[in-house]
Amino acid sequence: MTSFNPPRIASGRANVPNSLRDALQLATTDEPTPHEFSQLAAALAPLLAAPPSLPPYPVLPNGVSESAGLGSKILGATYAKGMTYVAVAVAVAVGGYGIWRSARSGGAPVTHDIAPAPLSQPAAPPAERAGIPVEQLPLDTAPIDESVTTIAPVRPRVRVVEAPLPVPSVQESPAQVEAPKGQLSESELIELARRSVAQDPRKTLSLVQDHRRRFTGGPLSEEADFLEIESMKRLGRLEEARSLGERFRKRYPSSIHGQTVQVKPAPTP
Amino acid sequence: MVDQADFQVTVGANTSKPTAQQVFQEHATYAWRALRYCGVASSDLQDACQEVFLVVHRRLPEFESRSSVRTWVYGICLRVAAQYRRRAHRRREELMSEPPEMAVLPTQSAEIEVRQTRALLQDVLEGLDSSKRDVFVLYEIEQLPMEEVAAVVGCPLRTAYSRLEAARKHILKAWQRAQIRSNHL
């Protein structure tokens, strides 16, 4: 069936009241305000920058549900990092256990012999099937079963030495260090800063400074820099916001905040 | 949580696969709009839009470019909005992002008129069942061609036409009733 597009109401060619046509025209141009867009971009920035291989975001310990939106979704992006810690911790624990066991057994490494399971039971030769043991047959007449086309490979016995597993070398940045009890984690700090930027930009600035002090070079630094510029703009510190904005665009050329951080030059009198 | 099995839109043909950031930059605006006219309250648009791009982010590796990205994102929007409506129906409460305004300056009147018109349109759309509403929103507001509308909602083209026709009749009647009511107030 070929596609035919009937005249749209907003085009004015359909027979409807003008008010409905106007309403639909208005709706076609509806879009988020710059503030709403920047809020959305800020909320999604950590997630969109992360690789899309994360499992569905986990239930958070503070009881934030998925439908709560924002916080849970940002924090979900840090889940992979948490899983890395778990993997490293398990590796260290297993390695330590190996060392401990080798020390207990007089320094000799603990070994296990693992006998390979037979891949398949070879078919009995025809003679054996007929009741004559193969060993009793003369060599030159040893039967060759032509029907056997696959030969089970012989696997050597494997000797596994239980040694400490190599610990992956994780170069820890300050941001990857767990926050001490009672202190906010990096994502919590940024989330708090983001929430307060509309009502209390001074608070956002102070939170951003706190972030810079505690998590320099952390994975959410881009977000912190963006929030700093937003706060400056809201506080009327446009010159500072402009210079920070330029620096931001140079530092993060592919950032989704690229357009948002632009500050228009003040009109010349 | 959004059911991942819901997100299967396969039509047409397209070229390369964009990144999640590119999808966001190019499609966030219309995703926002589609969500609004598919029944998501203004106070929940942020969350619903985030949910859309979370799904985009999660499902992008599986996106096979058999449809356009736009079609794919619209499909996600419709499903997120449908799920939102189901939740909102259960919740039966009206959420407000901000307290209602107490005083109105003359300079705000144009803005208020825009809001009222938008609210009226949303009310009228509310009376449509979701299958007709989706077709109407995609065709009349998002201005997609009918073929793409049918692909997004996952119905035959002929069904999409009949849904549009039925939606238009309903909207026209509901709009006239709403106008009469507002004139009497």
mmCIF file of N, CA, C and O in Angstrom, chain A residues 1-10 15-17 19-20 23-24 26-32 36-37 39-41 43-45 47-52 54 56-57 66-70 73 254-256, chain B residues 1-2 4 20-21 24-25 28-29 32-33 36-37 45-47 49-51 53-54 57-58 60-61 87 114 117-118 121 136 139-147 157-158 161 164 168 171-172 175-176 179:
data_model
loop_
_atom_site.group_PDB
_atom_site.id
_atom_site.type_symbol
_atom_site.label_atom_id
_atom_site.label_comp_id
_atom_site.label_asym_id
_atom_site.label_seq_id
_atom_site.Cartn_x
_atom_site.Cartn_y
_atom_site.Cartn_z
ATOM 1 N N MET A 1 0.860 -1.192 0.000
ATOM 2 C CA MET A 1 0.000 0.000 0.000
ATOM 3 C C MET A 1 0.893 1.238 0.000
ATOM 4 O O MET A 1 1.812 1.358 0.797
ATOM 5 N N THR A 2 0.611 2.140 -0.911
ATOM 6 C CA THR A 2 1.440 3.346 -0.981
ATOM 7 C C THR A 2 1.009 4.321 0.116
ATOM 8 O O THR A 2 -0.156 4.378 0.490
ATOM 9 N N SER A 3 1.979 5.065 0.611
ATOM 10 C CA SER A 3 1.705 5.977 1.716
ATOM 11 C C SER A 3 1.158 7.298 1.195
ATOM 12 O O SER A 3 1.701 7.887 0.268
ATOM 13 N N PHE A 4 0.081 7.727 1.826
ATOM 14 C CA PHE A 4 -0.503 9.020 1.472
ATOM 15 C C PHE A 4 -0.608 9.811 2.762
ATOM 16 O O PHE A 4 -1.040 9.279 3.792
ATOM 17 N N ASN A 5 -0.185 11.060 2.728
ATOM 18 C CA ASN A 5 -0.220 11.860 3.936
ATOM 19 C C ASN A 5 -1.337 12.901 3.832
ATOM 20 O O ASN A 5 -1.191 13.878 3.096
ATOM 21 N N PRO A 6 -2.447 12.668 4.539
ATOM 22 C CA PRO A 6 -3.536 13.654 4.473
ATOM 23 C C PRO A 6 -3.075 14.997 5.026
ATOM 24 O O PRO A 6 -2.139 15.041 5.832
ATOM 25 N N PRO A 7 -3.722 16.108 4.586
ATOM 26 C CA PRO A 7 -3.278 17.427 5.073
ATOM 27 C C PRO A 7 -3.339 17.477 6.596
ATOM 28 O O PRO A 7 -4.306 17.020 7.200
ATOM 29 N N ARG A 8 -2.302 18.016 7.172
ATOM 30 C CA ARG A 8 -2.260 18.090 8.640
ATOM 31 C C ARG A 8 -3.093 19.273 9.114
ATOM 32 O O ARG A 8 -3.184 20.296 8.417
ATOM 33 N N ILE A 9 -3.623 19.132 10.335
ATOM 34 C CA ILE A 9 -4.478 20.195 10.885
ATOM 35 C C ILE A 9 -3.679 21.493 11.013
ATOM 36 O O ILE A 9 -4.156 22.562 10.666
ATOM 37 N N ALA A 10 -2.436 21.376 11.494
ATOM 38 C CA ALA A 10 -1.631 22.585 11.705
ATOM 39 C C ALA A 10 -1.306 23.307 10.408
ATOM 40 O O ALA A 10 -0.975 24.499 10.421
ATOM 41 N N ASN A 15 -10.385 21.190 7.724
ATOM 42 C CA ASN A 15 -11.555 21.971 8.124
ATOM 43 C C ASN A 15 -11.782 21.832 9.628
ATOM 44 O O ASN A 15 -12.578 21.022 10.080
ATOM 45 N N VAL A 16 -11.076 22.639 10.391
ATOM 46 C CA VAL A 16 -11.192 22.598 11.865
ATOM 47 C C VAL A 16 -11.194 24.038 12.394
ATOM 48 O O VAL A 16 -10.790 24.964 11.674
ATOM 49 N N PRO A 17 -11.634 24.235 13.645
ATOM 50 C CA PRO A 17 -11.586 25.598 14.200
ATOM 51 C C PRO A 17 -10.151 26.132 14.226
ATOM 52 O O PRO A 17 -9.200 25.367 14.427
ATOM 53 N N SER A 19 -8.772 27.842 16.449
ATOM 54 C CA SER A 19 -8.122 27.696 17.763
ATOM 55 C C SER A 19 -7.424 26.335 17.879
ATOM 56 O O SER A 19 -6.334 26.246 18.444
ATOM 57 N N LEU A 20 -8.044 25.306 17.319
ATOM 58 C CA LEU A 20 -7.414 23.982 17.358
ATOM 59 C C LEU A 20 -6.171 23.962 16.464
ATOM 60 O O LEU A 20 -5.117 23.419 16.843
ATOM 61 N N ALA A 23 -3.509 25.738 18.300
ATOM 62 C CA ALA A 23 -2.987 24.927 19.410
ATOM 63 C C ALA A 23 -2.008 23.877 18.888
ATOM 64 O O ALA A 23 -0.954 23.642 19.495
ATOM 65 N N LEU A 24 -2.342 23.276 17.766
ATOM 66 C CA LEU A 24 -1.451 22.244 17.214
ATOM 67 C C LEU A 24 -0.177 22.870 16.644
ATOM 68 O O LEU A 24 0.909 22.286 16.740
ATOM 69 N N LEU A 26 1.201 25.474 17.849
ATOM 70 C CA LEU A 26 1.984 25.777 19.055
ATOM 71 C C LEU A 26 2.686 24.506 19.559
ATOM 72 O O LEU A 26 3.858 24.534 19.939
ATOM 73 N N ALA A 27 1.938 23.414 19.524
ATOM 74 C CA ALA A 27 2.493 22.149 20.026
ATOM 75 C C ALA A 27 3.681 21.686 19.179
ATOM 76 O O ALA A 27 4.639 21.127 19.708
ATOM 77 N N THR A 28 3.618 21.935 17.878
ATOM 78 C CA THR A 28 4.728 21.463 17.026
ATOM 79 C C THR A 28 6.037 22.196 17.335
ATOM 80 O O THR A 28 7.110 21.686 17.018
ATOM 81 N N THR A 29 5.916 23.385 17.931
ATOM 82 C CA THR A 29 7.152 24.130 18.252
ATOM 83 C C THR A 29 7.524 24.011 19.728
ATOM 84 O O THR A 29 8.458 24.657 20.183
ATOM 85 N N ASP A 30 6.756 23.215 20.453
ATOM 86 C CA ASP A 30 7.010 23.052 21.885
ATOM 87 C C ASP A 30 8.349 22.349 22.096
ATOM 88 O O ASP A 30 8.646 21.355 21.435
ATOM 89 N N GLU A 31 9.132 22.841 22.987
ATOM 90 C CA GLU A 31 10.406 22.187 23.316
ATOM 91 C C GLU A 31 10.841 22.604 24.714
ATOM 92 O O GLU A 31 10.319 23.572 25.257
ATOM 93 N N PRO A 32 11.769 21.866 25.299
ATOM 94 C CA PRO A 32 12.202 22.255 26.653
ATOM 95 C C PRO A 32 12.883 23.619 26.639
ATOM 96 O O PRO A 32 13.517 23.993 25.644
ATOM 97 N N GLU A 36 15.590 23.768 31.262
ATOM 98 C CA GLU A 36 15.148 22.373 31.372
ATOM 99 C C GLU A 36 16.097 21.452 30.608
ATOM 100 O O GLU A 36 16.442 20.363 31.060
ATOM 101 N N PHE A 37 16.517 21.933 29.438
ATOM 102 C CA PHE A 37 17.415 21.108 28.615
ATOM 103 C C PHE A 37 18.752 20.902 29.326
ATOM 104 O O PHE A 37 19.293 19.803 29.345
ATOM 105 N N GLN A 39 19.295 21.025 32.477
ATOM 106 C CA GLN A 39 19.086 20.129 33.631
ATOM 107 C C GLN A 39 19.094 18.669 33.185
ATOM 108 O O GLN A 39 19.717 17.812 33.812
ATOM 109 N N LEU A 40 18.411 18.440 32.088
ATOM 110 C CA LEU A 40 18.331 17.075 31.564
ATOM 111 C C LEU A 40 19.719 16.595 31.121
ATOM 112 O O LEU A 40 20.133 15.474 31.426
ATOM 113 N N ALA A 41 20.419 17.487 30.424
ATOM 114 C CA ALA A 41 21.759 17.121 29.952
ATOM 115 C C ALA A 41 22.680 16.846 31.130
ATOM 116 O O ALA A 41 23.470 15.898 31.115
ATOM 117 N N ALA A 43 21.815 15.828 34.097
ATOM 118 C CA ALA A 43 21.451 14.577 34.764
ATOM 119 C C ALA A 43 21.946 13.358 33.994
ATOM 120 O O ALA A 43 22.312 12.353 34.589
ATOM 121 N N LEU A 44 21.961 13.474 32.681
ATOM 122 C CA LEU A 44 22.318 12.311 31.859
ATOM 123 C C LEU A 44 23.795 12.246 31.494
ATOM 124 O O LEU A 44 24.260 11.223 30.999
ATOM 125 N N ALA A 45 24.508 13.349 31.714
ATOM 126 C CA ALA A 45 25.899 13.411 31.255
ATOM 127 C C ALA A 45 26.760 12.241 31.728
ATOM 128 O O ALA A 45 27.430 11.599 30.919
ATOM 129 N N LEU A 47 25.939 9.326 32.613
ATOM 130 C CA LEU A 47 25.472 8.064 32.038
ATOM 131 C C LEU A 47 25.847 7.962 30.566
ATOM 132 O O LEU A 47 26.361 6.938 30.108
ATOM 133 N N LEU A 48 25.608 9.038 29.823
ATOM 134 C CA LEU A 48 25.848 8.970 28.378
ATOM 135 C C LEU A 48 27.336 8.863 28.060
ATOM 136 O O LEU A 48 27.707 8.369 27.002
ATOM 137 N N ALA A 49 28.151 9.335 29.004
ATOM 138 C CA ALA A 49 29.590 9.242 28.772
ATOM 139 C C ALA A 49 30.113 7.841 29.083
ATOM 140 O O ALA A 49 31.196 7.466 28.651
ATOM 141 N N ALA A 50 29.313 7.076 29.841
ATOM 142 C CA ALA A 50 29.752 5.725 30.242
ATOM 143 C C ALA A 50 29.491 4.742 29.118
ATOM 144 O O ALA A 50 28.596 4.945 28.307
ATOM 145 N N PRO A 51 30.267 3.650 29.081
ATOM 146 C CA PRO A 51 29.993 2.643 28.057
ATOM 147 C C PRO A 51 28.651 1.972 28.329
ATOM 148 O O PRO A 51 28.273 1.818 29.481
ATOM 149 N N PRO A 52 27.943 1.574 27.279
ATOM 150 C CA PRO A 52 26.597 1.045 27.468
ATOM 151 C C PRO A 52 26.557 -0.420 27.882
ATOM 152 O O PRO A 52 25.657 -1.133 27.525
ATOM 153 N N LEU A 54 26.637 -1.533 31.061
ATOM 154 C CA LEU A 54 26.254 -1.727 32.448
ATOM 155 C C LEU A 54 24.993 -2.570 32.533
ATOM 156 O O LEU A 54 24.124 -2.477 31.688
ATOM 157 N N PRO A 56 21.275 -3.456 34.241
ATOM 158 C CA PRO A 56 20.268 -2.524 34.717
ATOM 159 C C PRO A 56 20.662 -2.002 36.091
ATOM 160 O O PRO A 56 21.164 -2.756 36.916
ATOM 161 N N TYR A 57 20.436 -0.714 36.288
ATOM 162 C CA TYR A 57 20.951 -0.090 37.504
ATOM 163 C C TYR A 57 20.403 -0.777 38.750
ATOM 164 O O TYR A 57 19.267 -1.182 38.816
ATOM 165 N N GLU A 66 13.943 3.244 41.328
ATOM 166 C CA GLU A 66 14.210 3.618 39.942
ATOM 167 C C GLU A 66 13.324 4.766 39.506
ATOM 168 O O GLU A 66 13.745 5.676 38.831
ATOM 169 N N SER A 67 12.067 4.738 39.940
ATOM 170 C CA SER A 67 11.147 5.773 39.491
ATOM 171 C C SER A 67 11.445 7.115 40.140
ATOM 172 O O SER A 67 10.899 8.124 39.743
ATOM 173 N N ALA A 68 12.325 7.119 41.142
ATOM 174 C CA ALA A 68 12.694 8.394 41.739
ATOM 175 C C ALA A 68 13.475 9.239 40.761
ATOM 176 O O ALA A 68 13.639 10.432 40.949
ATOM 177 N N GLY A 69 13.959 8.629 39.663
ATOM 178 C CA GLY A 69 14.601 9.397 38.603
ATOM 179 C C GLY A 69 16.044 9.681 38.891
ATOM 180 O O GLY A 69 16.785 8.850 39.410
ATOM 181 N N LEU A 70 16.361 10.879 38.518
ATOM 182 C CA LEU A 70 17.663 11.480 38.636
ATOM 183 C C LEU A 70 18.740 10.775 39.467
ATOM 184 O O LEU A 70 19.632 10.166 38.921
ATOM 185 N N LYS A 73 19.550 7.222 38.836
ATOM 186 C CA LYS A 73 20.086 6.950 37.514
ATOM 187 C C LYS A 73 21.548 7.361 37.410
ATOM 188 O O LYS A 73 22.354 6.691 36.792
ATOM 189 N N SER A 254 33.714 17.305 23.179
ATOM 190 C CA SER A 254 32.541 16.533 22.755
ATOM 191 C C SER A 254 31.459 16.496 23.827
ATOM 192 O O SER A 254 30.559 15.663 23.769
ATOM 193 N N SER A 255 31.545 17.409 24.785
ATOM 194 C CA SER A 255 30.577 17.383 25.890
ATOM 195 C C SER A 255 29.190 17.774 25.411
ATOM 196 O O SER A 255 29.030 18.633 24.547
ATOM 197 N N ILE A 256 28.175 17.166 26.024
ATOM 198 C CA ILE A 256 26.813 17.540 25.658
ATOM 199 C C ILE A 256 26.442 18.895 26.258
ATOM 200 O O ILE A 256 25.410 19.443 25.939
ATOM 201 N N MET B 1 10.255 -0.805 36.270
ATOM 202 C CA MET B 1 11.305 -0.735 35.252
ATOM 203 C C MET B 1 10.727 -1.059 33.873
ATOM 204 O O MET B 1 9.838 -1.867 33.733
ATOM 205 N N VAL B 2 11.264 -0.399 32.895
ATOM 206 C CA VAL B 2 10.743 -0.586 31.547
ATOM 207 C C VAL B 2 11.127 -1.969 31.050
ATOM 208 O O VAL B 2 12.260 -2.405 31.176
ATOM 209 N N GLN B 4 12.417 -4.509 28.753
ATOM 210 C CA GLN B 4 13.314 -4.372 27.603
ATOM 211 C C GLN B 4 12.742 -5.037 26.363
ATOM 212 O O GLN B 4 13.020 -4.626 25.254
ATOM 213 N N ALA B 20 25.373 7.314 22.072
ATOM 214 C CA ALA B 20 24.242 7.720 22.930
ATOM 215 C C ALA B 20 24.195 9.248 23.062
ATOM 216 O O ALA B 20 23.127 9.853 23.083
ATOM 217 N N GLN B 21 25.377 9.851 23.128
ATOM 218 C CA GLN B 21 25.419 11.322 23.243
ATOM 219 C C GLN B 21 24.837 11.982 22.009
ATOM 220 O O GLN B 21 24.112 12.971 22.096
ATOM 221 N N PHE B 24 21.172 11.713 22.008
ATOM 222 C CA PHE B 24 20.595 12.683 22.942
ATOM 223 C C PHE B 24 20.548 14.074 22.322
ATOM 224 O O PHE B 24 19.522 14.745 22.354
ATOM 225 N N GLN B 25 21.670 14.494 21.767
ATOM 226 C CA GLN B 25 21.733 15.851 21.219
ATOM 227 C C GLN B 25 20.733 16.056 20.087
ATOM 228 O O GLN B 25 20.125 17.104 19.963
ATOM 229 N N ALA B 28 16.686 14.754 21.778
ATOM 230 C CA ALA B 28 16.126 15.052 23.115
ATOM 231 C C ALA B 28 14.919 15.975 23.019
ATOM 232 O O ALA B 28 13.923 15.779 23.713
ATOM 233 N N THR B 29 14.990 16.955 22.133
ATOM 234 C CA THR B 29 13.915 17.945 22.058
ATOM 235 C C THR B 29 12.597 17.300 21.651
ATOM 236 O O THR B 29 11.565 17.522 22.267
ATOM 237 N N TRP B 32 11.181 14.928 24.275
ATOM 238 C CA TRP B 32 10.530 15.719 25.329
ATOM 239 C C TRP B 32 9.094 16.066 24.908
ATOM 240 O O TRP B 32 8.142 15.896 25.663
ATOM 241 N N ARG B 33 8.977 16.557 23.691
ATOM 242 C CA ARG B 33 7.667 16.982 23.183
ATOM 243 C C ARG B 33 6.719 15.780 23.047
ATOM 244 O O ARG B 33 5.557 15.848 23.450
ATOM 245 N N ARG B 36 5.427 14.744 26.351
ATOM 246 C CA ARG B 36 4.442 15.683 26.900
ATOM 247 C C ARG B 36 3.041 15.413 26.313
ATOM 248 O O ARG B 36 2.068 15.305 27.033
ATOM 249 N N TYR B 37 2.976 15.270 24.979
ATOM 250 C CA TYR B 37 1.660 15.123 24.361
ATOM 251 C C TYR B 37 1.166 13.676 24.394
ATOM 252 O O TYR B 37 0.042 13.408 24.012
ATOM 253 N N LEU B 45 8.326 15.324 33.245
ATOM 254 C CA LEU B 45 8.990 15.208 31.939
ATOM 255 C C LEU B 45 10.476 14.906 32.061
ATOM 256 O O LEU B 45 11.033 14.137 31.286
ATOM 257 N N GLN B 46 11.105 15.544 33.055
ATOM 258 C CA GLN B 46 12.542 15.298 33.246
ATOM 259 C C GLN B 46 12.814 13.814 33.449
ATOM 260 O O GLN B 46 13.667 13.226 32.785
ATOM 261 N N ASP B 47 12.065 13.243 34.380
ATOM 262 C CA ASP B 47 12.289 11.831 34.715
ATOM 263 C C ASP B 47 11.967 10.917 33.544
ATOM 264 O O ASP B 47 12.712 9.979 33.264
ATOM 265 N N CYS B 49 11.956 11.649 30.390
ATOM 266 C CA CYS B 49 12.942 11.840 29.324
ATOM 267 C C CYS B 49 14.251 11.118 29.674
ATOM 268 O O CYS B 49 14.897 10.515 28.817
ATOM 269 N N GLN B 50 14.597 11.187 30.942
ATOM 270 C CA GLN B 50 15.794 10.446 31.375
ATOM 271 C C GLN B 50 15.619 8.955 31.145
ATOM 272 O O GLN B 50 16.535 8.268 30.728
ATOM 273 N N GLU B 51 14.413 8.499 31.431
ATOM 274 C CA GLU B 51 14.141 7.074 31.264
ATOM 275 C C GLU B 51 14.304 6.668 29.792
ATOM 276 O O GLU B 51 14.861 5.622 29.488
ATOM 277 N N PHE B 53 16.273 8.033 27.598
ATOM 278 C CA PHE B 53 17.677 7.974 27.181
ATOM 279 C C PHE B 53 18.471 6.915 27.948
ATOM 280 O O PHE B 53 19.524 6.483 27.481
ATOM 281 N N LEU B 54 17.939 6.522 29.077
ATOM 282 C CA LEU B 54 18.538 5.347 29.732
ATOM 283 C C LEU B 54 18.328 4.107 28.867
ATOM 284 O O LEU B 54 19.240 3.304 28.684
ATOM 285 N N HIS B 57 20.537 4.344 25.886
ATOM 286 C CA HIS B 57 21.913 4.013 26.257
ATOM 287 C C HIS B 57 22.106 2.507 26.392
ATOM 288 O O HIS B 57 23.080 1.937 25.928
ATOM 289 N N ARG B 58 21.116 1.877 27.005
ATOM 290 C CA ARG B 58 21.225 0.452 27.264
ATOM 291 C C ARG B 58 21.029 -0.377 26.005
ATOM 292 O O ARG B 58 21.660 -1.401 25.820
ATOM 293 N N LEU B 60 21.314 0.703 22.777
ATOM 294 C CA LEU B 60 22.004 1.144 21.558
ATOM 295 C C LEU B 60 22.912 0.076 20.943
ATOM 296 O O LEU B 60 22.940 -0.073 19.719
ATOM 297 N N PRO B 61 23.648 -0.702 21.763
ATOM 298 C CA PRO B 61 24.492 -1.733 21.147
ATOM 299 C C PRO B 61 23.682 -2.744 20.332
ATOM 300 O O PRO B 61 24.206 -3.350 19.411
ATOM 301 N N ARG B 87 1.316 3.923 35.472
ATOM 302 C CA ARG B 87 1.736 4.234 36.852
ATOM 303 C C ARG B 87 0.904 5.391 37.407
ATOM 304 O O ARG B 87 0.456 5.362 38.531
ATOM 305 N N VAL B 114 -0.238 30.676 26.431
ATOM 306 C CA VAL B 114 0.415 29.507 25.818
ATOM 307 C C VAL B 114 0.206 28.278 26.685
ATOM 308 O O VAL B 114 -0.152 27.206 26.214
ATOM 309 N N THR B 117 -3.426 27.061 26.496
ATOM 310 C CA THR B 117 -3.714 26.373 25.233
ATOM 311 C C THR B 117 -3.114 24.975 25.261
ATOM 312 O O THR B 117 -3.739 24.002 24.852
ATOM 313 N N ARG B 118 -1.889 24.904 25.759
ATOM 314 C CA ARG B 118 -1.211 23.608 25.821
ATOM 315 C C ARG B 118 -1.972 22.656 26.746
ATOM 316 O O ARG B 118 -2.184 21.489 26.419
ATOM 317 N N LEU B 121 -5.128 21.392 25.096
ATOM 318 C CA LEU B 121 -4.819 20.352 24.105
ATOM 319 C C LEU B 121 -4.488 19.031 24.806
ATOM 320 O O LEU B 121 -4.932 17.957 24.390
ATOM 321 N N PHE B 136 -2.122 10.108 16.453
ATOM 322 C CA PHE B 136 -2.429 11.531 16.290
ATOM 323 C C PHE B 136 -1.209 12.400 16.633
ATOM 324 O O PHE B 136 -0.857 13.310 15.886
ATOM 325 N N TYR B 139 1.586 12.042 14.026
ATOM 326 C CA TYR B 139 1.292 12.601 12.710
ATOM 327 C C TYR B 139 1.050 14.116 12.774
ATOM 328 O O TYR B 139 1.618 14.873 11.991
ATOM 329 N N GLU B 140 0.226 14.542 13.714
ATOM 330 C CA GLU B 140 -0.182 15.950 13.727
ATOM 331 C C GLU B 140 0.811 16.856 14.459
ATOM 332 O O GLU B 140 0.948 18.020 14.106
ATOM 333 N N ILE B 141 1.463 16.347 15.472
ATOM 334 C CA ILE B 141 2.390 17.203 16.243
ATOM 335 C C ILE B 141 3.833 16.938 15.822
ATOM 336 O O ILE B 141 4.574 17.864 15.518
ATOM 337 N N GLU B 142 4.210 15.684 15.785
ATOM 338 C CA GLU B 142 5.591 15.384 15.387
ATOM 339 C C GLU B 142 5.762 15.408 13.867
ATOM 340 O O GLU B 142 6.882 15.413 13.365
ATOM 341 N N GLN B 143 4.671 15.405 13.164
ATOM 342 C CA GLN B 143 4.649 15.530 11.712
ATOM 343 C C GLN B 143 5.474 14.461 10.981
ATOM 344 O O GLN B 143 6.173 14.744 10.007
ATOM 345 N N LEU B 144 5.388 13.253 11.493
ATOM 346 C CA LEU B 144 6.030 12.130 10.799
ATOM 347 C C LEU B 144 5.147 11.715 9.623
ATOM 348 O O LEU B 144 3.922 11.851 9.699
ATOM 349 N N PRO B 145 5.724 11.178 8.564
ATOM 350 C CA PRO B 145 4.889 10.618 7.498
ATOM 351 C C PRO B 145 4.136 9.386 8.000
ATOM 352 O O PRO B 145 4.601 8.715 8.926
ATOM 353 N N MET B 146 3.009 9.116 7.385
ATOM 354 C CA MET B 146 2.151 8.031 7.881
ATOM 355 C C MET B 146 2.861 6.676 7.922
ATOM 356 O O MET B 146 2.613 5.871 8.809
ATOM 357 N N GLU B 147 3.715 6.447 6.950
ATOM 358 C CA GLU B 147 4.414 5.166 6.906
ATOM 359 C C GLU B 147 5.261 4.980 8.181
ATOM 360 O O GLU B 147 5.299 3.897 8.765
ATOM 361 N N LEU B 157 -0.380 0.028 7.843
ATOM 362 C CA LEU B 157 -0.589 1.414 7.412
ATOM 363 C C LEU B 157 -2.082 1.765 7.393
ATOM 364 O O LEU B 157 -2.490 2.841 7.828
ATOM 365 N N ARG B 158 -2.878 0.825 6.903
ATOM 366 C CA ARG B 158 -4.326 1.066 6.806
ATOM 367 C C ARG B 158 -4.923 1.316 8.209
ATOM 368 O O ARG B 158 -5.766 2.192 8.377
ATOM 369 N N TYR B 161 -4.167 4.818 9.343
ATOM 370 C CA TYR B 161 -5.075 5.816 8.750
ATOM 371 C C TYR B 161 -6.401 5.859 9.505
ATOM 372 O O TYR B 161 -6.918 6.924 9.818
ATOM 373 N N LEU B 164 -6.043 7.497 12.823
ATOM 374 C CA LEU B 164 -5.902 8.954 12.697
ATOM 375 C C LEU B 164 -7.268 9.594 12.460
ATOM 376 O O LEU B 164 -7.600 10.620 13.066
ATOM 377 N N ARG B 168 -9.020 12.211 14.955
ATOM 378 C CA ARG B 168 -9.372 13.571 14.522
ATOM 379 C C ARG B 168 -10.826 13.890 14.871
ATOM 380 O O ARG B 168 -11.122 14.986 15.351
ATOM 381 N N ILE B 171 -11.047 14.396 18.598
ATOM 382 C CA ILE B 171 -10.395 15.646 19.028
ATOM 383 C C ILE B 171 -11.267 16.842 18.658
ATOM 384 O O ILE B 171 -11.436 17.776 19.453
ATOM 385 N N LEU B 172 -11.815 16.805 17.474
ATOM 386 C CA LEU B 172 -12.638 17.931 17.006
ATOM 387 C C LEU B 172 -13.846 18.130 17.932
ATOM 388 O O LEU B 172 -14.120 19.247 18.380
ATOM 389 N N TRP B 175 -12.674 19.227 21.395
ATOM 390 C CA TRP B 175 -12.190 20.620 21.368
ATOM 391 C C TRP B 175 -13.364 21.588 21.379
ATOM 392 O O TRP B 175 -13.351 22.586 22.108
ATOM 393 N N GLN B 176 -14.372 21.272 20.577
ATOM 394 C CA GLN B 176 -15.540 22.162 20.531
ATOM 395 C C GLN B 176 -16.240 22.200 21.892
ATOM 396 O O GLN B 176 -16.624 23.274 22.365
ATOM 397 N N GLN B 179 -14.177 24.297 24.228
ATOM 398 C CA GLN B 179 -14.303 25.729 23.901
ATOM 399 C C GLN B 179 -15.602 26.281 24.481
ATOM 400 O O GLN B 179 -15.620 27.363 25.066
#
